[in-house]
Short mmCIF file of C-alpha atoms in Angstrom, two decimals:
data_model
loop_
_atom_site.label_atom_id
_atom_site.label_comp_id
_atom_site.label_asym_id
_atom_site.label_seq_id
_atom_site.Cartn_x
_atom_site.Cartn_y
_atom_site.Cartn_z
CA MET A 172 -11.74 -27.02 -27.51
CA ALA A 173 -11.47 -23.45 -25.52
CA THR A 174 -8.05 -21.47 -26.74
CA ASN A 175 -7.15 -17.73 -26.17
CA ARG A 176 -7.08 -15.23 -29.00
CA LYS A 177 -3.83 -15.04 -30.79
CA LEU A 178 -4.68 -11.24 -31.71
CA GLY A 179 -2.01 -11.01 -34.58
CA LYS A 180 1.01 -10.93 -32.43
CA THR A 181 3.39 -13.24 -31.32
CA THR A 182 3.02 -15.05 -27.99
CA ASP A 183 5.76 -12.90 -26.10
CA ILE A 184 3.99 -9.66 -27.34
CA ARG A 185 0.68 -10.83 -26.65
CA LEU A 186 1.33 -11.94 -23.05
CA ALA A 187 3.20 -8.59 -22.54
CA MET A 188 0.00 -6.39 -23.93
CA LEU A 189 -2.11 -8.60 -22.11
CA LYS A 190 -0.51 -8.31 -18.77
CA THR A 191 0.17 -4.34 -19.13
CA GLN A 192 -3.69 -3.91 -19.94
CA VAL A 193 -4.79 -5.98 -17.03
CA THR A 194 -2.85 -3.89 -14.84
CA ASP A 195 -3.73 -0.79 -16.15
CA LEU A 196 -7.53 -1.80 -15.36
CA ILE A 197 -6.91 -2.87 -11.93
CA PHE A 198 -4.88 0.39 -11.74
CA HIS A 199 -7.41 3.10 -13.24
CA GLY A 200 -10.63 0.88 -13.37
CA LYS A 201 -11.41 1.03 -16.90
CA ILE A 202 -9.45 1.26 -20.18
CA GLU A 203 -10.09 1.71 -23.69
CA THR A 204 -9.10 -1.37 -26.35
CA THR A 205 -10.64 -3.21 -29.02
CA GLU A 206 -13.18 -5.79 -28.67
CA ALA A 207 -11.29 -8.96 -28.98
CA ARG A 208 -8.45 -7.76 -26.70
CA ALA A 209 -11.22 -6.45 -23.95
CA LYS A 210 -12.65 -10.14 -23.79
CA GLU A 211 -9.16 -11.46 -23.59
CA VAL A 212 -8.41 -8.93 -20.42
CA LYS A 213 -11.65 -9.39 -18.97
CA ALA A 214 -11.15 -13.05 -18.57
CA ILE A 215 -7.98 -12.57 -16.63
CA ALA A 216 -9.15 -9.60 -14.72
CA ASP A 217 -11.93 -11.45 -13.43
CA SER A 218 -9.91 -14.31 -12.63
CA LEU A 219 -7.91 -12.52 -10.45
CA ILE A 220 -10.57 -10.71 -8.67
CA SER A 221 -12.02 -13.85 -7.57
CA LEU A 222 -8.60 -15.08 -6.44
CA ALA A 223 -8.57 -11.80 -4.51
CA ILE A 224 -11.81 -12.12 -2.94
CA LYS A 225 -10.95 -16.24 -2.03
CA GLU A 226 -8.39 -15.20 0.03
CA LYS A 227 -8.72 -11.53 1.20
CA ASP A 228 -9.09 -12.56 4.97
CA ASN A 229 -6.36 -15.60 4.46
CA PHE A 230 -3.75 -13.70 7.03
CA GLU A 231 -3.29 -13.80 10.86
CA MET A 232 -1.53 -10.97 12.95
CA VAL A 233 1.77 -11.78 14.28
CA ASP A 234 3.96 -9.61 16.66
CA VAL A 235 7.60 -8.67 15.10
CA LYS A 236 10.40 -7.11 16.61
CA VAL A 237 11.74 -4.12 15.10
CA SER A 238 14.73 -2.26 15.58
CA LYS A 239 14.46 1.36 14.18
CA ALA A 240 16.72 4.68 14.73
CA LYS A 241 15.55 6.74 18.07
CA LEU A 242 14.41 10.16 16.92
CA ASP A 243 14.01 13.71 18.74
CA SER A 244 11.62 15.97 18.90
CA LYS A 245 12.17 17.46 15.40
CA GLY A 246 12.44 14.13 13.77
CA ASN A 247 15.98 13.85 13.48
CA LYS A 248 17.91 10.45 14.68
CA VAL A 249 19.56 10.32 17.98
CA THR A 250 23.36 9.85 18.10
CA GLU A 251 26.09 9.57 20.66
CA LEU A 252 30.01 9.46 20.68
CA VAL A 253 31.66 5.90 20.44
CA LYS A 254 34.88 5.19 20.89
CA SER A 255 36.32 2.55 18.20
CA LYS A 256 39.04 -0.35 19.83
CA ASN A 257 41.99 2.13 17.73
CA GLY A 258 41.00 5.38 20.37
CA LYS A 259 39.07 6.68 17.16
CA GLU A 260 35.43 8.79 17.58
CA TYR A 261 32.40 8.38 15.90
CA LEU A 262 28.99 8.99 16.38
CA LYS A 263 26.92 6.17 16.41
CA VAL A 264 22.93 6.41 15.85
CA VAL A 265 21.01 4.78 18.56
CA LYS A 266 18.39 2.31 17.93
CA GLU A 267 15.50 1.20 19.84
CA GLN A 268 13.42 -2.17 19.89
CA THR A 269 9.92 -2.28 19.58
CA THR A 270 7.42 -4.90 18.85
CA GLU A 271 4.79 -4.15 15.74
CA LYS A 272 1.69 -6.23 14.95
CA ARG A 273 1.65 -7.49 11.00
CA GLN A 274 0.08 -9.09 8.67
CA LYS A 275 1.51 -12.83 7.72
CA ASP A 276 0.04 -14.46 4.74
CA MET A 277 -1.13 -18.41 4.85
CA PRO A 278 0.28 -20.14 2.50
CA THR A 279 -2.62 -20.19 0.20
CA ARG A 280 -3.02 -16.55 0.14
CA LEU A 281 0.96 -15.98 -0.36
CA ASN A 282 0.92 -18.41 -3.56
CA ALA A 283 -2.40 -15.88 -4.58
CA ARG A 284 -0.54 -13.09 -4.19
CA ARG A 285 2.57 -14.47 -5.79
CA LYS A 286 0.19 -15.46 -8.74
CA MET A 287 -1.06 -11.77 -9.02
CA MET A 288 2.34 -10.71 -9.18
CA LYS A 289 3.32 -12.77 -12.02
CA THR A 290 -0.18 -11.22 -14.21
CA LEU A 291 0.43 -7.83 -12.70
CA ASN A 292 3.70 -5.02 -13.81
CA LYS A 293 5.17 -2.87 -11.22
CA VAL A 294 3.30 0.54 -11.07
CA LYS A 295 4.35 4.04 -10.02
CA ASP A 296 2.00 6.87 -9.31
CA SER A 297 2.01 10.57 -10.70
CA GLU A 298 4.54 11.16 -7.81
CA GLY A 299 6.89 8.53 -8.75
CA LYS A 300 5.92 6.28 -5.55
CA ASN A 301 5.44 2.36 -6.26
CA VAL A 302 1.86 1.24 -6.22
CA ASP A 303 0.95 -2.27 -4.52
CA LEU A 304 -1.82 -3.21 -7.10
CA ILE A 305 -2.04 -6.63 -5.29
CA ALA A 306 -2.92 -4.80 -1.74
CA LYS A 307 -5.52 -2.80 -3.81
CA LEU A 308 -6.87 -5.88 -4.92
CA PHE A 309 -7.25 -7.87 -1.66
CA ASN A 310 -8.30 -4.23 0.28
CA GLU A 311 -10.31 -2.22 -1.94
CA ILE A 312 -11.22 -4.60 -5.26
CA ALA A 313 -12.19 -7.62 -2.77
CA PRO A 314 -14.59 -6.43 -0.41
CA LYS A 315 -16.23 -4.59 -3.02
CA TYR A 316 -17.22 -7.57 -4.99
CA GLU A 317 -17.70 -10.00 -1.83
CA GLY A 318 -20.87 -10.92 -2.28
CA ARG A 319 -21.05 -11.17 -6.18
CA VAL A 320 -20.41 -14.34 -7.98
CA GLY A 321 -18.46 -13.35 -11.08
CA GLY A 322 -19.28 -10.65 -13.70
CA TYR A 323 -16.61 -7.97 -12.22
CA THR A 324 -16.01 -6.10 -15.24
CA ARG A 325 -18.34 -5.04 -18.23
CA ILE A 326 -17.53 -4.29 -22.00
CA LEU A 327 -18.87 -1.05 -23.39
CA LYS A 328 -19.34 -0.70 -27.11
CA LEU A 329 -18.17 2.89 -28.08
CA GLY A 330 -18.19 1.92 -32.36
CA GLN A 331 -15.77 1.42 -35.10
CA ARG A 332 -12.59 3.01 -34.91
CA ARG A 333 -11.85 5.73 -37.92
CA GLY A 334 -8.63 4.28 -39.01
CA ASP A 335 -8.96 0.94 -39.53
CA ALA A 336 -12.84 0.05 -38.90
CA ALA A 337 -12.16 -2.17 -35.38
CA GLU A 338 -14.60 -2.28 -32.79
CA VAL A 339 -13.66 -0.14 -30.14
CA VAL A 340 -15.03 -0.85 -26.65
CA ILE A 341 -14.31 0.39 -22.57
CA LEU A 342 -13.72 -2.21 -20.51
CA GLN A 343 -14.18 -1.31 -16.78
CA LEU A 344 -14.65 -2.77 -13.39
CA VAL A 345 -18.14 -2.85 -12.44
#
């Protein structure tokens, strides 16, 4: 009977910890943790990567009408003076209609994206900007492991931790 490790935590704490460690593994490429935790994180990370490989090319390009503010040569918004119904004048931003090509996910890729969003936390980089880990999985990690069947992560043993003698390992993407 296949069961997961309890890791000495209650369910909600354990799931939050595993979610955080999987997010750090995808974001940084490697993490240092105990062996039992690494084995659990490895299973989750491998399933996410295999899902990304399966669905990485499952989208179509569509034309989308976009309304943007018109910009002048300095990059400022162009405005025009307009009169309201009651006779007051105000500045209105000039808009221009354009069409752009964008990716539209097919239903199975959308489902995969939602599963990944449920498993990964939101991350900010050092400048405070949001990092799209799902796009990183689809665009960087999935093409890297495309020909490979499983085994996307490896566990390297470091030895015992000084305080509690727990076996410490490095879990990294291959």
